[in-house]
Amino acid sequence: MKAGQIRIVPFSSRETSLQKYGIGPFELADKVAAVMAAPAPEGWRPTGIDRNHYLDTAERIVRMAAEWVDDEGRVIDPVIKREHGQTSPRFAAPGAVLLHFGRAGELRSKIFRTMDYCCQALPSGDARRKSPDFWMRELVTAYLALQTVADEAHLQRWAEGLAAVEPEKIYTKVDPEGKNIPGLANWVIYAAGGESMRQAAGLQPEADFLWGHAFYDKYVGGQFSLFTSNGMYRDPNDPLTYDITTRLQVASGLAFGYQGQLREPVEELLRRGGLTLLLFASPEGFCPYGGRSAAFNFREAIIAALCELEARRYKQSNPALAGAFKRQAHLSAISVRRWLDMEPLRHLKNSFHPDTRHGIDTYGNYSVYSLLAASFLSLAAIYADDTIAEAPCPAEKGGFVFELAPAFHKVFANCRGAYLQIDTAADHHHDATGLGRFAVAGVPLELGLGMPFAPRGKNKFLVAEGTQPPAEPTAIGPAWRQGDEWLPLASLSDGLKHALKITRETPQAVEFEIEYVVDEKAATQSYRLEQGSLTIRSSLRQDGRAAKQMRFFVPLLVSSGQEQSKIELAPQLARVTYMDHVYEVSFPATVTATLSEEVYVNRMGKYRSLLLDTDGGELTLTLRLQ
């Protein structure tokens, strides 16, 4: 095996019925076809990158992490000062891939030392308290990558260690009796992907126990009920991150050689999920927010790896679609370089120092999730076929609106580089109902708004000392007057009903409205999205008639951690200047505009609310980003 020649098995491009698995037709098929048929954006040109971009970024992370490797081969987190979970194998895998491609040769001894440690700790059970379910996929990737680099003695030692792992004794999220496999969620899919790769790599155990493709069949097959007809995976509470990361583990098993009984239906789930991804990615390649782990930079690395595999699927049958996936992979990889190029690099989309742990879920420590980005980028490098040329992808063509419902409860709109995302039934531990993202290509994601605000006391992510989330869930949207209090649409979820009506989808503009109803209250939010701007017409009803008063919230960026903004409030206009970009909110003269005293945070930065108060139940405002 020579560098760059790890064997990858392409997926079939044929469509397959999933009816016998209880999964209906692909709902978004016509939408994908229509967008793919649209012309290329004016001035479109290739990114000019190839697999070396993935390797360059992964190498920066691995070189940083090499300083954390102790004498035993464990990777010690520089913030919490101890090994965390699956951090060590997540150093071994991208490190091995770098060696495979002829890079970072001076790190060889540290990478080998970590492999020695991991391949001893996993079968012995020493990893039981360190998320062992996630180790196998990383370690088999490393083992395969090191075939051309390591001597026979090392390879034999690692092979013996990996072959000795008994999954249903070593992994933590397993169900030997098969009574509740769906309840094991994404952990067991990670394990299944690794097990399938283990068999494809020829790492056969001497003892007789469930492993490899048979483990994959049992546990992936047992979770088919968690996939939607659009090919998306439903972890508890529908977090978007755990849709894409779980699909990548499913896909990796197939890509490295799984040929079992589930190959055909899994290929079809991945086909649908890949096309859905092309619709929900932003014009710059960002992954949507939604639920746990929502701002980490490894998410775009997942998209890159998934899309490189999908590009291979269509190389012969549909070159335009292959090129669209190649393009999406590249855009997503490029999108996070701003944070990964910071000093020290950031593993989330903010510039708070990593020591503050701002924005992380409790498990999302600096070492493990920085290295996860490197791990997924190294997979993207393995999966990349650079003979496939880029072609325009749906995310940058725009001119469409679509909804994911009831699963994931999101509405997306995309037009000429402008993009918005709405949550229609938020999980208030992480998000808020309403418009949570308004972004324009070329403008910092956090400026218009990158994600909404979970309320303090419910938020499940950490924040920097001296900061706090808002008292109430907050998004761009209205509130009803209730006595002396305001009831924001953002704070509603349970019992809230909605209906989406799309009225225009063109390359020039898209228009749609969402009507929300709860108890005796109704809110109709009409949106017109076009290049660089979004016009919102908000209408509230209460007790069967137009509301007498409305307050409309627009969060304005104060800081992303280090970079500061300048906020100006003038008659009929609020302006935020930030990193040579401008965000403007214009509104009628009849509106009373104030800035909240409170400064509050989400995962991405600090904000203040622009409060727009008006008599009556209607308000029209326009948001512009440039």
XYZ file of C-alpha atoms in Angstrom:
626
model
C 0.000 0.000 0.000
C 1.427 3.379 -0.981
C 0.636 6.781 0.513
C -2.762 7.982 -0.660
C -3.932 4.486 -1.604
C -6.056 3.373 1.321
C -8.826 1.517 -0.471
C -12.232 3.224 -0.343
C -15.339 1.449 -1.651
C -17.650 3.884 -3.516
C -21.377 3.903 -2.777
C -23.968 2.990 -5.383
C -25.794 5.899 -7.036
C -29.026 3.983 -7.644
C -32.194 4.832 -5.726
C -33.604 2.125 -3.469
C -36.961 1.720 -1.735
C -36.841 1.598 2.061
C -40.492 0.703 2.475
C -39.779 -2.683 4.041
C -37.818 -0.870 6.752
C -40.750 1.417 7.502
C -39.135 4.440 5.856
C -41.158 6.386 3.280
C -40.130 8.077 0.022
C -37.495 10.810 -0.057
C -39.514 13.969 0.609
C -36.927 16.460 -0.657
C -36.130 14.739 -3.960
C -37.935 17.287 -6.140
C -36.457 20.220 -4.246
C -32.917 18.909 -4.731
C -33.518 18.296 -8.444
C -34.915 21.809 -8.951
C -32.009 23.499 -7.195
C -29.417 21.399 -8.997
C -30.989 22.459 -12.305
C -30.585 26.156 -11.463
C -27.739 28.099 -13.116
C -24.395 28.745 -11.451
C -24.139 31.942 -9.420
C -22.685 34.903 -11.266
C -18.909 35.028 -10.962
C -18.659 31.457 -9.686
C -15.149 30.008 -9.632
C -13.496 26.975 -8.018
C -11.975 27.244 -4.553
C -8.654 25.950 -5.852
C -8.044 23.632 -2.893
C -7.567 19.871 -2.724
C -6.914 17.230 -0.045
C -3.842 19.163 1.069
C -6.122 21.780 2.624
C -7.568 19.123 4.928
C -4.108 17.875 5.779
C -2.737 21.376 6.388
C -5.465 22.104 8.924
C -5.261 18.706 10.583
C -1.494 19.049 10.831
C -1.743 22.353 12.694
C -4.024 20.751 15.275
C -1.925 17.584 15.614
C 1.286 19.555 16.044
C -0.338 21.548 18.825
C -1.641 18.382 20.498
C 1.735 16.633 20.259
C 2.854 18.889 23.106
C 0.190 17.301 25.321
C 1.376 13.671 24.926
C 2.822 12.289 28.164
C 5.426 9.562 28.642
C 2.752 6.833 28.567
C 1.254 8.060 25.289
C -1.806 9.626 26.871
C -2.987 13.012 25.599
C -3.460 15.397 28.534
C -5.940 18.241 28.048
C -4.145 21.580 28.612
C -7.215 23.191 30.214
C -8.513 20.474 32.568
C -5.026 18.933 33.048
C -6.027 15.297 32.560
C -6.805 12.809 29.801
C -10.399 13.170 28.705
C -12.483 10.397 27.156
C -11.465 9.457 23.639
C -8.831 12.204 23.262
C -5.822 9.894 22.885
C -7.141 7.846 19.930
C -8.235 11.103 18.330
C -4.591 12.125 18.320
C -3.436 8.763 16.992
C -5.760 8.729 13.971
C -5.012 12.099 12.338
C -1.364 11.765 13.362
C -1.170 8.439 11.551
C -2.876 9.876 8.477
C -0.347 12.700 8.369
C 2.499 10.165 8.494
C 0.752 8.169 5.761
C 0.773 11.210 3.488
C 4.414 11.948 4.197
C 3.908 14.688 6.779
C 4.949 15.407 10.379
C 7.639 12.748 10.389
C 9.263 14.170 13.518
C 6.071 13.303 15.454
C 6.381 9.609 14.597
C 7.564 8.502 18.041
C 4.718 10.303 19.841
C 2.115 8.932 17.451
C 3.491 5.403 17.853
C 3.592 5.828 21.635
C -0.055 6.865 21.694
C -0.972 3.919 19.471
C 0.848 1.592 21.862
C -1.044 3.021 24.810
C -4.452 2.944 23.092
C -4.118 -0.556 21.671
C -3.240 -1.857 25.132
C -5.835 0.176 27.077
C -8.844 -0.662 24.903
C -8.814 -4.484 25.060
C -7.736 -4.512 28.708
C -10.765 -2.534 29.814
C -8.626 0.364 31.060
C -10.599 2.600 28.692
C -13.989 1.738 30.245
C -14.173 5.133 31.904
C -12.941 6.922 28.788
C -15.733 6.441 26.234
C -14.310 3.266 24.645
C -17.222 3.099 22.183
C -15.498 5.854 20.181
C -12.005 4.345 20.104
C -12.150 1.611 17.462
C -12.969 3.801 14.463
C -10.040 6.077 15.279
C -7.591 3.242 15.948
C -8.439 1.213 12.852
C -8.060 4.382 10.759
C -4.635 4.832 12.343
C -3.702 1.167 11.851
C -4.583 1.270 8.156
C -2.788 4.576 7.630
C 0.372 3.241 9.298
C 0.667 0.166 7.081
C 3.244 1.929 4.917
C 4.968 3.685 7.803
C 5.379 1.300 10.743
C 7.627 -1.733 11.098
C 6.179 -5.243 11.380
C 6.706 -5.444 15.134
C 4.582 -2.358 15.802
C 1.911 -3.422 13.337
C 1.710 -6.872 14.883
C 1.425 -5.471 18.419
C -1.334 -3.054 17.416
C -3.180 -5.732 15.450
C -3.150 -8.113 18.414
C -4.505 -5.417 20.714
C -7.328 -4.368 18.385
C -8.252 -7.968 17.542
C -8.651 -8.785 21.240
C -11.397 -6.203 21.888
C -14.672 -7.922 22.828
C -17.271 -5.261 21.984
C -20.187 -6.256 24.197
C -17.873 -6.426 27.212
C -15.632 -3.425 26.520
C -18.050 -0.865 25.051
C -20.496 0.845 27.396
C -23.563 1.439 25.208
C -24.426 -2.115 24.169
C -27.444 -4.378 24.527
C -26.493 -8.058 24.215
C -30.130 -9.148 24.531
C -31.230 -6.647 21.848
C -34.160 -5.247 23.825
C -33.499 -1.505 23.448
C -30.979 -0.862 20.706
C -32.600 2.448 19.578
C -32.130 3.760 23.124
C -28.348 3.444 22.792
C -28.331 6.475 20.476
C -25.220 7.614 18.595
C -22.607 5.884 20.784
C -23.336 2.428 19.448
C -23.244 3.666 15.845
C -19.731 4.985 16.461
C -18.832 1.561 17.820
C -20.492 -0.211 14.884
C -18.607 1.862 12.319
C -15.348 0.993 14.035
C -16.231 -2.686 14.273
C -17.031 -2.917 10.584
C -13.728 -1.226 9.772
C -11.956 -3.677 12.108
C -13.181 -6.634 10.066
C -12.391 -4.913 6.764
C -8.852 -4.409 8.076
C -8.528 -8.137 8.821
C -8.235 -7.710 12.594
C -10.033 -10.946 13.429
C -10.214 -12.081 17.065
C -9.181 -15.553 18.124
C -12.107 -15.918 20.534
C -15.707 -16.376 19.452
C -17.812 -13.269 20.163
C -19.935 -10.730 18.289
C -17.714 -8.283 16.400
C -17.096 -6.671 13.030
C -19.799 -6.770 10.359
C -22.100 -8.860 12.552
C -21.915 -6.201 15.271
C -22.683 -3.577 12.597
C -25.671 -5.574 11.353
C -27.121 -5.938 14.840
C -26.682 -2.383 16.051
C -27.055 -0.293 12.883
C -29.972 -2.473 11.767
C -31.509 -2.068 15.213
C -31.480 1.717 14.823
C -33.215 2.056 11.451
C -36.267 3.426 13.274
C -34.205 6.509 14.141
C -33.707 7.551 10.498
C -36.131 9.906 8.753
C -37.272 9.563 5.155
C -34.787 12.357 4.356
C -31.943 10.136 5.573
C -31.300 12.041 8.809
C -30.479 10.370 12.126
C -32.484 11.290 15.238
C -30.441 11.341 18.411
C -32.559 12.306 21.473
C -34.065 15.809 21.025
C -32.909 15.974 17.379
C -29.520 17.739 17.627
C -28.213 18.526 14.123
C -24.625 17.671 15.066
C -25.575 14.122 15.984
C -27.354 13.630 12.701
C -24.257 14.297 10.628
C -21.666 12.737 12.927
C -23.670 9.525 13.267
C -24.153 9.297 9.511
C -20.402 9.635 9.047
C -19.780 6.615 11.284
C -22.386 4.609 9.357
C -20.730 5.713 6.123
C -17.194 4.912 7.259
C -18.092 1.275 7.796
C -19.252 1.051 4.186
C -16.407 3.120 2.768
C -13.747 0.853 4.259
C -15.331 -2.316 2.955
C -18.538 -3.442 4.696
C -20.474 -5.698 2.301
C -23.063 -7.141 4.657
C -26.829 -7.433 4.467
C -27.411 -3.758 5.270
C -25.225 -2.255 2.577
C -28.026 -1.463 0.115
C -30.468 0.195 2.568
C -27.675 2.073 4.343
C -26.369 3.362 1.012
C -29.869 4.685 0.309
C -30.147 6.376 3.709
C -26.778 7.999 3.124
C -27.786 9.055 -0.393
C -30.854 10.857 0.914
C -29.017 12.329 3.874
C -26.266 13.644 1.640
C -28.732 15.424 -0.657
C -30.540 16.876 2.357
C -27.201 18.164 3.642
C -26.653 20.018 0.358
C -29.846 21.949 1.085
C -29.310 22.775 4.745
C -25.659 23.886 4.619
C -25.179 27.648 4.473
C -23.746 29.428 1.397
C -20.347 29.535 3.115
C -20.554 25.882 4.148
C -21.572 26.213 7.781
C -23.555 23.494 9.516
C -26.918 24.577 11.003
C -27.315 25.198 14.705
C -29.664 23.057 16.735
C -29.233 21.213 20.022
C -26.067 19.848 21.574
C -22.532 20.588 20.324
C -23.877 23.308 18.074
C -20.913 25.640 17.520
C -17.890 23.342 17.363
C -15.631 23.506 14.327
C -15.466 19.730 13.924
C -19.008 19.886 12.499
C -17.868 21.389 9.212
C -15.103 18.774 9.064
C -17.842 16.119 9.248
C -19.579 17.751 6.291
C -16.314 17.711 4.347
C -15.799 13.985 4.971
C -19.403 13.044 4.165
C -19.385 15.099 0.983
C -16.094 13.630 -0.230
C -17.687 10.188 -0.001
C -20.811 11.381 -1.794
C -18.685 12.942 -4.549
C -17.183 9.506 -5.174
C -20.682 8.012 -5.404
C -21.613 10.160 -8.414
C -18.243 10.395 -10.163
C -19.355 8.270 -13.111
C -23.149 8.541 -13.009
C -23.679 12.269 -12.382
C -20.555 14.464 -12.666
C -22.471 17.674 -11.857
C -23.719 16.222 -8.580
C -20.282 14.767 -7.823
C -18.855 18.243 -8.364
C -21.494 19.805 -6.114
C -20.523 17.487 -3.271
C -16.835 18.168 -3.896
C -17.556 21.889 -3.771
C -19.575 21.561 -0.556
C -16.750 19.624 1.080
C -14.285 22.368 0.206
C -16.550 25.241 1.271
C -17.204 23.656 4.661
C -13.509 23.003 5.280
C -12.635 26.597 4.392
C -15.453 28.071 6.492
C -13.839 27.301 9.865
C -10.276 28.374 9.094
C -10.835 31.779 10.739
C -11.113 30.162 14.168
C -8.574 27.413 13.558
C -6.023 30.032 12.474
C -6.345 31.959 15.752
C -3.577 31.738 18.358
C -4.292 29.568 20.218
C -6.694 27.949 17.775
C -10.343 27.856 18.813
C -12.380 24.673 18.726
C -15.641 26.673 18.746
C -16.854 29.614 16.668
C -15.893 32.327 19.123
C -12.686 34.091 20.141
C -12.954 33.595 23.899
C -9.712 32.098 25.154
C -10.013 28.293 25.420
C -9.236 28.517 29.141
C -12.649 30.162 29.691
C -14.387 27.057 28.260
C -17.013 29.440 26.892
C -19.706 27.789 24.820
C -18.676 24.182 25.339
C -20.949 21.376 26.408
C -19.560 19.810 29.574
C -18.001 16.987 27.533
C -16.636 19.256 24.773
C -13.176 19.856 26.179
C -10.468 21.591 24.207
C -8.294 18.563 23.491
C -10.975 16.078 22.484
C -12.937 18.384 20.173
C -9.941 20.133 18.626
C -8.578 16.703 17.770
C -11.989 15.565 16.549
C -11.787 18.264 13.871
C -8.362 16.913 12.895
C -9.703 13.360 12.877
C -12.594 14.167 10.559
C -10.410 16.287 8.297
C -8.020 13.363 8.020
C -10.954 11.173 6.968
C -11.857 13.795 4.360
C -8.281 13.580 3.073
C -8.514 9.783 2.800
C -11.896 9.977 1.081
C -10.931 12.776 -1.317
C -10.724 11.981 -5.014
C -9.098 15.072 -6.440
C -9.799 14.037 -10.025
C -13.397 15.171 -9.368
C -13.802 18.816 -10.366
C -15.878 21.238 -8.313
C -19.279 22.326 -9.604
C -21.782 24.794 -8.083
C -23.619 23.376 -5.071
C -27.192 24.133 -3.925
C -26.027 26.120 -0.892
C -24.439 28.766 -3.130
C -27.095 28.675 -5.874
C -29.906 29.523 -3.481
C -33.452 30.487 -4.385
C -35.264 27.937 -2.193
C -37.116 27.385 1.071
C -37.727 24.046 2.766
C -38.733 22.589 6.110
C -37.618 19.668 8.237
C -40.655 18.693 10.322
C -41.735 17.323 12.669
C -38.271 15.806 13.197
C -35.657 18.580 13.658
C -38.386 21.308 13.449
C -36.373 23.699 11.269
C -37.116 25.980 8.309
C -34.306 27.062 5.974
C -34.222 29.745 3.293
C -31.342 30.441 0.918
C -31.033 33.154 -1.734
C -28.015 34.662 -3.518
C -25.603 34.206 -0.642
C -28.146 35.139 2.039
C -29.386 32.460 4.406
C -31.681 32.064 7.352
C -32.638 29.298 9.741
C -35.718 29.155 11.939
C -36.539 26.794 14.791
C -40.279 26.194 15.076
C -40.213 24.223 18.356
C -36.936 24.847 20.154
C -35.191 22.762 22.779
C -34.698 25.531 25.327
C -31.664 23.844 26.852
C -29.802 24.998 23.735
C -31.951 27.202 21.496
C -34.991 29.471 21.158
C -38.013 29.379 18.867
C -37.995 31.695 15.855
C -35.360 33.189 13.594
C -32.015 32.079 15.026
C -29.642 32.611 12.097
C -29.420 35.360 9.515
C -26.165 35.207 7.583
C -24.663 36.482 4.351
C -21.661 34.963 2.613
C -18.518 36.952 3.289
C -19.852 38.484 6.528
C -18.819 37.063 9.933
C -21.381 34.460 10.966
C -21.881 35.930 14.436
C -22.747 39.437 13.202
C -26.282 39.000 11.818
C -26.850 36.140 14.246
C -25.267 32.706 14.141
C -27.534 30.995 16.651
C -30.267 31.863 19.187
C -30.046 32.078 22.978
C -31.028 29.463 25.529
C -32.163 30.981 28.854
C -29.948 30.911 31.904
C -30.805 28.158 34.299
C -31.772 25.884 31.419
C -28.676 26.254 29.255
C -26.667 23.034 29.070
C -23.459 24.681 27.871
C -20.782 26.497 29.871
C -20.150 30.243 29.722
C -17.132 32.376 30.574
C -16.866 33.820 34.061
C -18.712 37.144 34.271
C -21.151 36.319 31.475
C -24.598 34.756 31.435
C -27.341 33.776 28.994
C -30.477 35.951 28.866
C -33.284 35.544 31.374
C -35.630 34.329 28.620
C -35.041 32.379 25.400
C -34.139 34.937 22.734
C -34.202 34.988 18.933
C -35.083 37.528 16.248
C -38.823 37.791 16.737
C -41.846 39.317 18.464
C -43.446 39.216 21.903
C -47.025 39.648 23.072
C -47.906 42.018 25.911
C -49.318 40.216 28.951
C -50.097 42.669 31.725
C -46.770 44.108 32.863
C -44.764 41.364 31.133
C -43.822 40.380 27.614
C -44.268 36.834 26.274
C -41.675 36.227 23.536
C -42.413 33.812 20.722
C -38.847 32.602 21.390
C -39.919 31.218 24.781
C -42.637 28.935 23.361
C -42.254 25.345 22.224
C -44.535 22.726 23.798
C -48.036 23.056 22.383
C -46.961 25.590 19.767
C -48.384 24.834 16.316
C -47.180 26.313 13.067
C -47.827 26.310 9.325
C -45.359 27.219 6.584
C -46.521 28.854 3.340
C -43.981 29.415 0.551
C -45.011 32.138 -1.915
C -41.880 32.743 -4.003
C -38.673 30.865 -4.798
C -36.532 32.565 -7.439
C -32.826 33.352 -7.866
C -33.652 36.996 -7.072
C -35.717 36.557 -3.894
C -37.579 34.043 -1.780
C -40.721 34.827 0.195
C -42.588 32.765 2.769
C -44.543 33.052 5.976
C -44.925 31.022 9.135
C -48.038 31.251 11.271
C -47.644 30.176 14.895
C -50.635 29.443 17.133
C -50.748 28.700 20.855
C -53.764 29.043 23.146
C -55.466 32.325 22.111
C -52.358 33.812 20.547
C -51.190 33.826 16.937
C -48.106 35.240 15.257
C -47.604 35.485 11.506
C -44.013 36.093 10.456
C -43.532 36.912 6.762
C -40.027 36.908 5.314
C -38.500 38.240 2.100
C -34.879 37.156 1.657
C -32.715 38.581 -1.096
C -29.082 39.432 -1.684
C -27.717 40.918 1.530
C -31.062 41.689 3.147
C -34.067 40.256 4.939
C -37.413 42.031 5.333
C -39.706 40.779 8.101
C -43.378 41.613 8.494
C -44.541 40.590 11.937
C -48.218 40.381 12.861
C -49.598 39.400 16.279
C -53.119 38.450 17.309
C -54.405 37.957 20.818
C -57.851 36.755 21.949
C -59.135 36.776 18.379
C -58.103 40.323 17.469
C -54.990 42.275 16.507
C -52.675 42.740 19.452
C -52.622 46.218 20.973
C -48.868 46.232 21.474
C -45.820 44.406 20.163
C -42.190 44.235 21.186
C -39.750 42.904 18.607
C -36.307 41.593 19.645
C -33.196 41.864 17.460
C -29.981 40.683 19.202
C -27.002 42.910 18.311
C -23.428 41.680 18.629
C -21.247 43.275 21.328
C -18.236 40.949 21.160
C -17.230 37.492 19.990
C -14.754 37.210 22.864
C -11.819 39.323 21.715
C -13.161 41.321 18.768
C -15.468 44.160 19.782
C -18.271 45.797 17.839
C -19.588 49.372 17.757
C -23.368 49.777 18.161
C -25.098 52.999 17.072
C -28.792 53.805 17.468
C -30.343 56.570 15.369
C -33.906 57.405 14.287
C -35.267 54.470 12.294
C -31.873 52.742 12.229
C -29.564 50.629 14.356
C -26.068 49.947 13.056
C -23.418 47.489 14.244
C -19.885 47.817 12.873
C -17.647 44.798 13.344
C -14.459 43.567 11.679
C -14.955 45.909 8.663
C -18.542 44.737 8.194
C -21.858 46.436 8.900
C -25.200 45.137 10.146
C -28.150 47.530 9.837
C -31.685 47.224 11.178
C -34.169 49.743 9.767
C -37.694 50.279 11.109
C -40.586 52.804 10.867
C -40.584 56.192 12.576
C -43.583 55.139 14.663
C -41.461 52.558 16.480
C -39.777 53.288 19.819
C -36.284 51.776 19.723
C -34.079 51.147 22.760
C -31.090 48.989 23.614
C -31.354 46.550 26.493
C -29.213 47.169 29.538
C -28.531 43.455 29.749
C -25.557 41.968 27.906
C -26.098 38.236 27.406
C -24.364 35.378 25.632
C -24.830 32.383 23.414
C -22.015 30.011 22.438
C -20.653 32.482 19.887
C -20.524 35.828 21.674
C -22.006 38.651 23.719
C -25.123 40.534 22.593
C -27.578 43.251 23.562
C -31.195 43.361 22.414
C -32.522 46.051 20.128
C -36.076 46.445 21.482
C -38.611 47.728 18.965
C -41.916 48.722 20.629
C -44.997 49.653 18.680
C -48.678 50.250 19.323
C -50.724 47.774 17.351
C -50.040 44.267 16.222
C -47.954 44.818 13.082
C -44.380 45.818 12.355
C -42.153 45.698 9.272
C -38.371 45.916 9.549
C -35.400 45.196 7.297
C -32.069 43.622 8.247
C -29.019 44.228 6.040
C -25.547 42.672 6.180
C -22.580 43.869 4.175
